[in-house]
PDB file of C-alpha atoms and ligand atoms in Angstrom:
ATOM      1  CA  UNK A   1       1.568  97.843   6.332  1.00 84.00           C
ATOM      2  CA  UNK A   2      -1.524  98.820   8.476  1.00 91.00           C
ATOM      3  CA  UNK A   3      -1.082  99.391  12.265  1.00 90.00           C
ATOM      4  CA  UNK A   4      -3.640  96.652  13.092  1.00 80.00           C
ATOM      5  CA  UNK A   5      -2.119  94.041  10.829  1.00 83.00           C
ATOM      6  CA  UNK A   6       1.451  94.476  12.135  1.00 84.00           C
ATOM      7  CA  UNK A   7       0.346  94.470  15.919  1.00 83.00           C
ATOM      8  CA  UNK A   8       0.694  91.009  17.469  1.00 93.00           C
ATOM      9  CA  UNK A   9      -1.058  92.319  20.606  1.00 97.00           C
ATOM     10  CA  UNK A  10      -3.413  95.190  20.707  1.00 98.00           C
ATOM     11  CA  UNK A  11      -2.617  97.790  23.347  1.00 98.00           C
ATOM     12  CA  UNK A  12      -4.102 101.221  24.081  1.00 98.00           C
ATOM     13  CA  UNK A  13      -1.199 102.783  22.103  1.00 98.00           C
ATOM     14  CA  UNK A  14      -2.111 100.589  19.033  1.00 98.00           C
ATOM     15  CA  UNK A  15      -5.720 101.984  19.169  1.00 98.00           C
ATOM     16  CA  UNK A  16      -4.385 105.529  19.236  1.00 98.00           C
ATOM     17  CA  UNK A  17      -2.108 104.908  16.321  1.00 98.00           C
ATOM     18  CA  UNK A  18      -5.041 103.376  14.406  1.00 98.00           C
ATOM     19  CA  UNK A  19      -6.978 106.451  14.851  1.00 98.00           C
ATOM     20  CA  UNK A  20      -4.151 108.740  13.634  1.00 98.00           C
ATOM     21  CA  UNK A  21      -3.754 106.399  10.668  1.00 98.00           C
ATOM     22  CA  UNK A  22      -7.508 106.487   9.849  1.00 98.00           C
ATOM     23  CA  UNK A  23      -7.863 102.736  10.534  1.00 98.00           C
ATOM     24  CA  UNK A  24     -11.294 101.689  11.951  1.00 98.00           C
ATOM     25  CA  UNK A  25     -11.210  99.775  15.202  1.00 98.00           C
ATOM     26  CA  UNK A  26     -13.503  96.550  15.509  1.00 98.00           C
ATOM     27  CA  UNK A  27     -14.746  95.717  18.999  1.00 98.00           C
ATOM     28  CA  UNK A  28     -17.172  93.005  20.040  1.00 99.00           C
ATOM     29  CA  UNK A  29     -18.426  91.751  23.356  1.00 99.00           C
ATOM     30  CA  UNK A  30     -17.715  88.260  24.871  1.00 99.00           C
ATOM     31  CA  UNK A  31     -18.441  86.739  28.199  1.00 99.00           C
ATOM     32  CA  UNK A  32     -17.028  83.142  28.140  1.00 98.00           C
ATOM     33  CA  UNK A  33     -13.983  81.245  26.903  1.00 98.00           C
ATOM     34  CA  UNK A  34     -15.345  79.356  23.877  1.00 98.00           C
ATOM     35  CA  UNK A  35     -17.020  82.501  22.278  1.00 98.00           C
ATOM     36  CA  UNK A  36     -13.965  84.701  23.108  1.00 98.00           C
ATOM     37  CA  UNK A  37     -11.597  82.238  21.399  1.00 98.00           C
ATOM     38  CA  UNK A  38     -13.480  82.538  18.139  1.00 98.00           C
ATOM     39  CA  UNK A  39     -14.060  86.324  18.438  1.00 98.00           C
ATOM     40  CA  UNK A  40     -10.265  86.760  19.023  1.00 98.00           C
ATOM     41  CA  UNK A  41      -9.522  84.699  16.028  1.00 98.00           C
ATOM     42  CA  UNK A  42     -11.684  86.897  13.858  1.00 98.00           C
ATOM     43  CA  UNK A  43      -9.031  89.709  14.156  1.00 97.00           C
ATOM     44  CA  UNK A  44     -11.190  92.184  16.407  1.00 98.00           C
ATOM     45  CA  UNK A  45      -8.999  94.592  18.078  1.00 98.00           C
ATOM     46  CA  UNK A  46     -10.824  94.778  21.445  1.00 98.00           C
ATOM     47  CA  UNK A  47     -13.146  92.432  23.373  1.00 99.00           C
ATOM     48  CA  UNK A  48     -15.428  94.093  25.793  1.00 99.00           C
ATOM     49  CA  UNK A  49     -16.635  92.003  28.685  1.00 99.00           C
ATOM     50  CA  UNK A  50     -19.745  94.194  28.904  1.00 98.00           C
ATOM     51  CA  UNK A  51     -22.167  94.318  31.756  1.00 98.00           C
ATOM     52  CA  UNK A  52     -24.631  93.373  29.005  1.00 98.00           C
ATOM     53  CA  UNK A  53     -23.667  89.949  30.330  1.00 98.00           C
ATOM     54  CA  UNK A  54     -26.434  90.832  32.828  1.00 98.00           C
ATOM     55  CA  UNK A  55     -28.891  90.691  29.957  1.00 97.00           C
ATOM     56  CA  UNK A  56     -27.603  88.125  27.576  1.00 98.00           C
ATOM     57  CA  UNK A  57     -25.990  85.758  30.009  1.00 98.00           C
ATOM     58  CA  UNK A  58     -28.230  86.004  32.998  1.00 98.00           C
ATOM     59  CA  UNK A  59     -31.452  87.058  31.543  1.00 97.00           C
ATOM     60  CA  UNK A  60     -31.850  90.195  33.584  1.00 97.00           C
ATOM     61  CA  UNK A  61     -34.049  93.086  32.149  1.00 96.00           C
ATOM     62  CA  UNK A  62     -31.197  95.606  32.832  1.00 97.00           C
ATOM     63  CA  UNK A  63     -27.564  95.778  33.416  1.00 98.00           C
ATOM     64  CA  UNK A  64     -27.987  96.783  37.036  1.00 98.00           C
ATOM     65  CA  UNK A  65     -28.051  93.470  38.861  1.00 98.00           C
ATOM     66  CA  UNK A  66     -24.748  91.977  37.862  1.00 98.00           C
ATOM     67  CA  UNK A  67     -22.114  91.937  40.495  1.00 98.00           C
ATOM     68  CA  UNK A  68     -18.341  92.642  40.492  1.00 98.00           C
ATOM     69  CA  UNK A  69     -17.660  88.863  41.411  1.00 98.00           C
ATOM     70  CA  UNK A  70     -19.745  87.858  38.249  1.00 98.00           C
ATOM     71  CA  UNK A  71     -17.910  90.320  36.003  1.00 98.00           C
ATOM     72  CA  UNK A  72     -14.607  88.968  37.202  1.00 98.00           C
ATOM     73  CA  UNK A  73     -15.788  85.409  36.553  1.00 98.00           C
ATOM     74  CA  UNK A  74     -16.815  86.296  32.961  1.00 99.00           C
ATOM     75  CA  UNK A  75     -13.536  88.337  32.396  1.00 99.00           C
ATOM     76  CA  UNK A  76     -11.108  85.750  33.583  1.00 98.00           C
ATOM     77  CA  UNK A  77     -12.829  83.144  31.238  1.00 98.00           C
ATOM     78  CA  UNK A  78     -12.314  85.641  28.298  1.00 99.00           C
ATOM     79  CA  UNK A  79      -8.815  86.470  29.255  1.00 98.00           C
ATOM     80  CA  UNK A  80      -7.862  82.706  29.145  1.00 98.00           C
ATOM     81  CA  UNK A  81      -9.079  82.670  25.505  1.00 98.00           C
ATOM     82  CA  UNK A  82      -7.414  85.502  23.906  1.00 98.00           C
ATOM     83  CA  UNK A  83      -4.169  85.850  22.146  1.00 98.00           C
ATOM     84  CA  UNK A  84      -4.329  89.271  20.374  1.00 98.00           C
ATOM     85  CA  UNK A  85      -7.252  91.514  21.422  1.00 98.00           C
ATOM     86  CA  UNK A  86      -7.203  94.108  24.196  1.00 98.00           C
ATOM     87  CA  UNK A  87      -9.661  93.043  26.945  1.00 98.00           C
ATOM     88  CA  UNK A  88     -11.799  95.772  28.546  1.00 99.00           C
ATOM     89  CA  UNK A  89     -14.163  95.033  31.411  1.00 99.00           C
ATOM     90  CA  UNK A  90     -17.170  96.976  32.553  1.00 98.00           C
ATOM     91  CA  UNK A  91     -17.189  98.099  36.047  1.00 98.00           C
ATOM     92  CA  UNK A  92     -20.736  97.142  37.183  1.00 98.00           C
ATOM     93  CA  UNK A  93     -23.375  99.374  38.686  1.00 98.00           C
ATOM     94  CA  UNK A  94     -22.762 100.326  42.307  1.00 97.00           C
ATOM     95  CA  UNK A  95     -19.009  99.611  42.218  1.00 98.00           C
ATOM     96  CA  UNK A  96     -17.654 103.114  41.304  1.00 97.00           C
ATOM     97  CA  UNK A  97     -20.319 105.846  41.382  1.00 94.00           C
ATOM     98  CA  UNK A  98     -20.000 108.273  44.343  1.00 87.00           C
ATOM     99  CA  UNK A  99     -16.955 106.742  46.036  1.00 95.00           C
ATOM    100  CA  UNK A 100     -13.607 106.963  44.270  1.00 98.00           C
ATOM    101  CA  UNK A 101     -11.775 104.706  46.720  1.00 98.00           C
ATOM    102  CA  UNK A 102     -14.312 101.975  46.109  1.00 98.00           C
ATOM    103  CA  UNK A 103     -13.970 102.637  42.434  1.00 98.00           C
ATOM    104  CA  UNK A 104     -10.221 102.010  42.665  1.00 98.00           C
ATOM    105  CA  UNK A 105     -10.747  98.778  44.684  1.00 98.00           C
ATOM    106  CA  UNK A 106     -13.148  97.509  42.169  1.00 98.00           C
ATOM    107  CA  UNK A 107     -10.884  98.174  39.228  1.00 98.00           C
ATOM    108  CA  UNK A 108      -7.902  96.633  41.047  1.00 98.00           C
ATOM    109  CA  UNK A 109      -9.980  93.531  41.730  1.00 98.00           C
ATOM    110  CA  UNK A 110     -10.860  93.304  37.960  1.00 98.00           C
ATOM    111  CA  UNK A 111      -7.187  93.815  36.850  1.00 98.00           C
ATOM    112  CA  UNK A 112      -5.771  91.391  39.486  1.00 98.00           C
ATOM    113  CA  UNK A 113      -8.337  88.483  39.553  1.00 98.00           C
ATOM    114  CA  UNK A 114      -9.168  88.438  35.747  1.00 98.00           C
ATOM    115  CA  UNK A 115      -6.034  89.561  33.985  1.00 98.00           C
ATOM    116  CA  UNK A 116      -7.906  91.904  31.856  1.00 98.00           C
ATOM    117  CA  UNK A 117      -6.210  94.993  30.300  1.00 98.00           C
ATOM    118  CA  UNK A 118      -8.566  97.980  31.065  1.00 98.00           C
ATOM    119  CA  UNK A 119     -11.795  98.903  32.588  1.00 98.00           C
ATOM    120  CA  UNK A 120     -14.769 100.835  31.296  1.00 98.00           C
ATOM    121  CA  UNK A 121     -16.884 103.296  33.400  1.00 98.00           C
ATOM    122  CA  UNK A 122     -20.275 104.930  32.294  1.00 98.00           C
ATOM    123  CA  UNK A 123     -20.577 108.702  32.726  1.00 98.00           C
ATOM    124  CA  UNK A 124     -18.924 112.065  32.484  1.00 98.00           C
ATOM    125  CA  UNK A 125     -18.098 114.821  34.944  1.00 97.00           C
ATOM    126  CA  UNK A 126     -20.008 113.129  37.740  1.00 97.00           C
ATOM    127  CA  UNK A 127     -17.465 110.321  37.864  1.00 98.00           C
ATOM    128  CA  UNK A 128     -14.385 112.326  37.369  1.00 98.00           C
ATOM    129  CA  UNK A 129     -12.879 111.505  40.750  1.00 98.00           C
ATOM    130  CA  UNK A 130     -13.283 107.786  40.286  1.00 98.00           C
ATOM    131  CA  UNK A 131     -11.622 108.026  36.803  1.00 98.00           C
ATOM    132  CA  UNK A 132      -8.725 110.095  38.194  1.00 98.00           C
ATOM    133  CA  UNK A 133      -8.078 107.686  41.097  1.00 98.00           C
ATOM    134  CA  UNK A 134      -8.279 104.630  38.882  1.00 98.00           C
ATOM    135  CA  UNK A 135      -5.932 106.078  36.296  1.00 98.00           C
ATOM    136  CA  UNK A 136      -3.481 107.124  39.005  1.00 98.00           C
ATOM    137  CA  UNK A 137      -3.000 103.434  39.761  1.00 98.00           C
ATOM    138  CA  UNK A 138      -1.985 102.893  36.143  1.00 98.00           C
ATOM    139  CA  UNK A 139      -5.081 101.067  35.070  1.00 98.00           C
ATOM    140  CA  UNK A 140      -6.364 102.218  31.630  1.00 98.00           C
ATOM    141  CA  UNK A 141      -9.865 103.606  31.563  1.00 98.00           C
ATOM    142  CA  UNK A 142     -12.364 103.621  28.556  1.00 99.00           C
ATOM    143  CA  UNK A 143     -15.200 106.100  28.902  1.00 98.00           C
ATOM    144  CA  UNK A 144     -18.845 105.678  27.946  1.00 98.00           C
ATOM    145  CA  UNK A 145     -21.106 108.531  27.032  1.00 98.00           C
ATOM    146  CA  UNK A 146     -24.484 108.970  25.419  1.00 98.00           C
ATOM    147  CA  UNK A 147     -26.960 106.158  26.384  1.00 97.00           C
ATOM    148  CA  UNK A 148     -25.590 104.726  29.539  1.00 97.00           C
ATOM    149  CA  UNK A 149     -27.602 101.758  30.415  1.00 96.00           C
ATOM    150  CA  UNK A 150     -26.719 101.773  34.167  1.00 97.00           C
ATOM    151  CA  UNK A 151     -28.728 104.948  34.280  1.00 96.00           C
ATOM    152  CA  UNK A 152     -31.760 103.664  32.581  1.00 95.00           C
ATOM    153  CA  UNK A 153     -34.060 104.441  35.580  1.00 95.00           C
ATOM    154  CA  UNK A 154     -32.909 108.069  35.371  1.00 93.00           C
ATOM    155  CA  UNK A 155     -33.577 108.267  31.485  1.00 93.00           C
ATOM    156  CA  UNK A 156     -36.702 106.163  31.680  1.00 94.00           C
ATOM    157  CA  UNK A 157     -36.246 104.869  28.158  1.00 91.00           C
ATOM    158  CA  UNK A 158     -33.687 103.586  25.760  1.00 93.00           C
ATOM    159  CA  UNK A 159     -34.261 106.149  23.028  1.00 94.00           C
ATOM    160  CA  UNK A 160     -31.520 108.238  21.193  1.00 96.00           C
ATOM    161  CA  UNK A 161     -29.606 110.581  23.597  1.00 96.00           C
ATOM    162  CA  UNK A 162     -28.258 114.073  23.097  1.00 97.00           C
ATOM    163  CA  UNK A 163     -30.676 115.176  20.325  1.00 96.00           C
ATOM    164  CA  UNK A 164     -31.226 118.577  22.027  1.00 97.00           C
ATOM    165  CA  UNK A 165     -28.420 121.124  21.907  1.00 97.00           C
ATOM    166  CA  UNK A 166     -27.911 121.386  25.640  1.00 97.00           C
ATOM    167  CA  UNK A 167     -27.340 117.657  26.130  1.00 97.00           C
ATOM    168  CA  UNK A 168     -25.211 117.600  22.952  1.00 98.00           C
ATOM    169  CA  UNK A 169     -23.005 120.362  24.223  1.00 98.00           C
ATOM    170  CA  UNK A 170     -22.596 118.693  27.599  1.00 98.00           C
ATOM    171  CA  UNK A 171     -21.605 115.404  25.859  1.00 98.00           C
ATOM    172  CA  UNK A 172     -18.918 117.233  23.910  1.00 98.00           C
ATOM    173  CA  UNK A 173     -17.588 118.800  27.133  1.00 98.00           C
ATOM    174  CA  UNK A 174     -17.636 115.444  28.809  1.00 98.00           C
ATOM    175  CA  UNK A 175     -15.805 113.740  26.003  1.00 98.00           C
ATOM    176  CA  UNK A 176     -13.084 116.492  26.265  1.00 98.00           C
ATOM    177  CA  UNK A 177     -12.873 116.058  30.037  1.00 98.00           C
ATOM    178  CA  UNK A 178     -12.392 112.293  29.653  1.00 98.00           C
ATOM    179  CA  UNK A 179      -9.633 112.915  27.072  1.00 98.00           C
ATOM    180  CA  UNK A 180      -7.988 115.378  29.464  1.00 98.00           C
ATOM    181  CA  UNK A 181      -8.263 113.099  32.330  1.00 98.00           C
ATOM    182  CA  UNK A 182      -6.320 110.377  30.467  1.00 98.00           C
ATOM    183  CA  UNK A 183      -8.986 107.916  29.188  1.00 98.00           C
ATOM    184  CA  UNK A 184      -7.642 105.940  26.218  1.00 98.00           C
ATOM    185  CA  UNK A 185     -10.965 105.752  24.256  1.00 99.00           C
ATOM    186  CA  UNK A 186     -14.623 106.521  24.703  1.00 99.00           C
ATOM    187  CA  UNK A 187     -17.735 104.504  23.814  1.00 98.00           C
ATOM    188  CA  UNK A 188     -20.496 106.624  22.289  1.00 98.00           C
ATOM    189  CA  UNK A 189     -23.782 104.829  22.510  1.00 98.00           C
ATOM    190  CA  UNK A 190     -27.011 105.723  20.632  1.00 98.00           C
ATOM    191  CA  UNK A 191     -26.433 109.337  19.801  1.00 98.00           C
ATOM    192  CA  UNK A 192     -26.963 111.246  16.451  1.00 98.00           C
ATOM    193  CA  UNK A 193     -24.351 110.294  13.899  1.00 98.00           C
ATOM    194  CA  UNK A 194     -23.589 113.983  13.174  1.00 98.00           C
ATOM    195  CA  UNK A 195     -22.760 114.640  17.004  1.00 98.00           C
ATOM    196  CA  UNK A 196     -20.703 111.458  17.163  1.00 98.00           C
ATOM    197  CA  UNK A 197     -18.683 112.531  14.170  1.00 98.00           C
ATOM    198  CA  UNK A 198     -18.082 116.023  15.689  1.00 98.00           C
ATOM    199  CA  UNK A 199     -16.931 114.483  18.953  1.00 98.00           C
ATOM    200  CA  UNK A 200     -14.581 112.131  17.197  1.00 98.00           C
ATOM    201  CA  UNK A 201     -12.969 115.123  15.321  1.00 98.00           C
ATOM    202  CA  UNK A 202     -12.605 117.145  18.437  1.00 98.00           C
ATOM    203  CA  UNK A 203     -10.769 114.516  20.552  1.00 98.00           C
ATOM    204  CA  UNK A 204      -7.482 112.746  19.770  1.00 98.00           C
ATOM    205  CA  UNK A 205      -8.518 109.458  21.569  1.00 98.00           C
ATOM    206  CA  UNK A 206     -10.457 106.944  19.617  1.00 98.00           C
ATOM    207  CA  UNK A 207     -14.287 106.945  19.833  1.00 98.00           C
ATOM    208  CA  UNK A 208     -16.074 103.534  19.510  1.00 98.00           C
ATOM    209  CA  UNK A 209     -19.658 103.839  18.444  1.00 98.00           C
ATOM    210  CA  UNK A 210     -22.733 101.791  19.014  1.00 98.00           C
ATOM    211  CA  UNK A 211     -25.745 103.349  17.206  1.00 98.00           C
ATOM    212  CA  UNK A 212     -23.641 106.285  16.608  1.00 98.00           C
ATOM    213  CA  UNK A 213     -23.099 106.218  12.888  1.00 98.00           C
ATOM    214  CA  UNK A 214     -19.895 105.811  10.767  1.00 98.00           C
ATOM    215  CA  UNK A 215     -18.054 109.014  11.609  1.00 98.00           C
ATOM    216  CA  UNK A 216     -16.599 107.478  14.763  1.00 98.00           C
ATOM    217  CA  UNK A 217     -13.121 105.707  14.976  1.00 98.00           C
ATOM    218  CA  UNK A 218     -14.599 102.233  15.535  1.00 98.00           C
ATOM    219  CA  UNK A 219     -17.659 100.104  16.229  1.00 98.00           C
ATOM    220  CA  UNK A 220     -18.911  97.722  18.847  1.00 99.00           C
ATOM    221  CA  UNK A 221     -21.784  95.341  18.952  1.00 98.00           C
ATOM    222  CA  UNK A 222     -23.047  92.951  21.526  1.00 98.00           C
ATOM    223  CA  UNK A 223     -22.072  89.438  20.281  1.00 98.00           C
ATOM    224  CA  UNK A 224     -25.344  87.726  21.029  1.00 98.00           C
ATOM    225  CA  UNK A 225     -27.300  90.522  19.104  1.00 98.00           C
ATOM    226  CA  UNK A 226     -25.019  90.429  15.877  1.00 98.00           C
ATOM    227  CA  UNK A 227     -25.141  86.565  15.742  1.00 98.00           C
ATOM    228  CA  UNK A 228     -28.942  86.577  16.058  1.00 98.00           C
ATOM    229  CA  UNK A 229     -28.967  84.683  19.339  1.00 97.00           C
ATOM    230  CA  UNK A 230     -31.024  87.395  21.045  1.00 96.00           C
ATOM    231  CA  UNK A 231     -34.034  87.536  18.693  1.00 87.00           C
ATOM    232  CA  UNK A 232     -36.294  89.982  20.604  1.00 87.00           C
ATOM    233  CA  UNK A 233     -33.891  92.952  20.445  1.00 90.00           C
ATOM    234  CA  UNK A 234     -33.747  94.609  17.098  1.00 92.00           C
ATOM    235  CA  UNK A 235     -32.786  98.345  17.215  1.00 96.00           C
ATOM    236  CA  UNK A 236     -32.169 100.207  13.932  1.00 96.00           C
ATOM    237  CA  UNK A 237     -28.397 100.293  14.454  1.00 97.00           C
ATOM    238  CA  UNK A 238     -28.110  96.514  14.829  1.00 98.00           C
ATOM    239  CA  UNK A 239     -26.784  94.402  11.755  1.00 98.00           C
ATOM    240  CA  UNK A 240     -27.389  90.774  12.187  1.00 98.00           C
ATOM    241  CA  UNK A 241     -24.628  88.618  10.621  1.00 98.00           C
ATOM    242  CA  UNK A 242     -26.300  85.331  11.388  1.00 98.00           C
ATOM    243  CA  UNK A 243     -29.486  83.718  12.555  1.00 97.00           C
ATOM    244  CA  UNK A 244     -27.670  81.615  15.014  1.00 98.00           C
ATOM    245  CA  UNK A 245     -30.650  81.514  17.328  1.00 98.00           C
ATOM    246  CA  UNK A 246     -32.797  79.837  14.633  1.00 97.00           C
ATOM    247  CA  UNK A 247     -29.981  77.517  13.615  1.00 98.00           C
ATOM    248  CA  UNK A 248     -29.385  76.360  17.247  1.00 98.00           C
ATOM    249  CA  UNK A 249     -33.065  75.769  17.654  1.00 98.00           C
ATOM    250  CA  UNK A 250     -33.162  73.511  14.519  1.00 98.00           C
ATOM    251  CA  UNK A 251     -30.165  71.678  15.629  1.00 98.00           C
ATOM    252  CA  UNK A 252     -31.531  71.037  19.121  1.00 98.00           C
ATOM    253  CA  UNK A 253     -34.936  69.928  17.647  1.00 98.00           C
ATOM    254  CA  UNK A 254     -33.138  67.571  15.252  1.00 98.00           C
ATOM    255  CA  UNK A 255     -31.209  66.076  18.173  1.00 98.00           C
ATOM    256  CA  UNK A 256     -34.454  65.587  20.275  1.00 98.00           C
ATOM    257  CA  UNK A 257     -35.981  63.913  17.238  1.00 98.00           C
ATOM    258  CA  UNK A 258     -33.119  61.660  16.628  1.00 98.00           C
ATOM    259  CA  UNK A 259     -32.988  60.510  20.196  1.00 98.00           C
ATOM    260  CA  UNK A 260     -36.595  59.707  20.229  1.00 98.00           C
ATOM    261  CA  UNK A 261     -36.338  57.705  16.978  1.00 98.00           C
ATOM    262  CA  UNK A 262     -33.283  55.890  18.331  1.00 98.00           C
ATOM    263  CA  UNK A 263     -31.435  57.306  15.210  1.00 98.00           C
ATOM    264  CA  UNK A 264     -28.783  58.692  17.652  1.00 98.00           C
ATOM    265  CA  UNK A 265     -26.324  57.242  18.391  1.00 98.00           C
ATOM    266  CA  UNK A 266     -25.776  54.987  15.406  1.00 98.00           C
ATOM    267  CA  UNK A 267     -23.427  52.172  14.892  1.00 97.00           C
ATOM    268  CA  UNK A 268     -20.442  54.400  14.409  1.00 98.00           C
ATOM    269  CA  UNK A 269     -21.253  56.601  17.411  1.00 98.00           C
ATOM    270  CA  UNK A 270     -20.752  53.785  20.030  1.00 97.00           C
ATOM    271  CA  UNK A 271     -17.985  51.703  21.358  1.00 97.00           C
TER     272      UNK A 271
HETATM  273  O1  LIG B 301     -22.173  96.324  28.215  1.00 82.10           O
HETATM  274  C1  LIG B 301     -21.945  96.426  26.936  1.00 82.10           C
HETATM  275  O2  LIG B 301     -21.996  95.413  26.270  1.00 82.10           O
HETATM  276  C2  LIG B 301     -21.666  97.749  26.512  1.00 82.10           C
HETATM  277  C3  LIG B 301     -21.612  97.917  24.919  1.00 82.10           C
HETATM  278  C4  LIG B 301     -22.984  98.069  24.456  1.00 82.10           C
HETATM  279  C5  LIG B 301     -20.997  99.250  24.592  1.00 82.10           C
HETATM  280  O3  LIG B 301     -21.456  98.598  27.225  1.00 82.10           O
END
């Protein structure tokens, strides 16, 4: 029996066993109760309450504006919906960089006020102190390397990261550092597949890729992107499983039409 099918609740230990068993880990984002309920029923192992909520829920251009209070609001709605998946929450921009005490306070607020199971932080050596302090409080930490959207104004663009040897070497060192610090997993975003495969072999903790090829230990996609709700975003790595945006638009148009024609409500739809 596979590790994932015999696990009633996914824990960080289950994820580690899945890697050692060669079982791939499936992760999706969610930001609200209704969607998280469906996502959890699908059998995903992890639900990420990503700061991509800033884009897909609030309509901001970047992930930078979302606040800790807003992340806690989204996370607590997700936690109320789930029965099996491990819920991981992004620490938003400005709540952990440069001040490890503030990082710990932010992580504690997420855990206490939302009931989530772990936090995710973007970056490598530059945030080591924050990671250490959060881990020392017993809070599981997921790392995030490669394209880290909270640093978009430093990168200047959303193109593939670590194509050059120097950056690739640094990424491998950062991944090893995150493992040594005690992180339970690492997201690898938009880096060459070969490099992601190499990192995944060199660390014992699971790697979860987005735009990082198939040599990683698991995959993550933003729910609104894979369902086709966000239509203007179509990077090469994105597989759309549904055109929900079009289907919703057609349903809403049909409703408007029915109201105007007094076709809705009909005899059976009234008291
Ligand atoms: O915020 C997010 O959704 C993420 C994923 C893209 C990994 O960090």
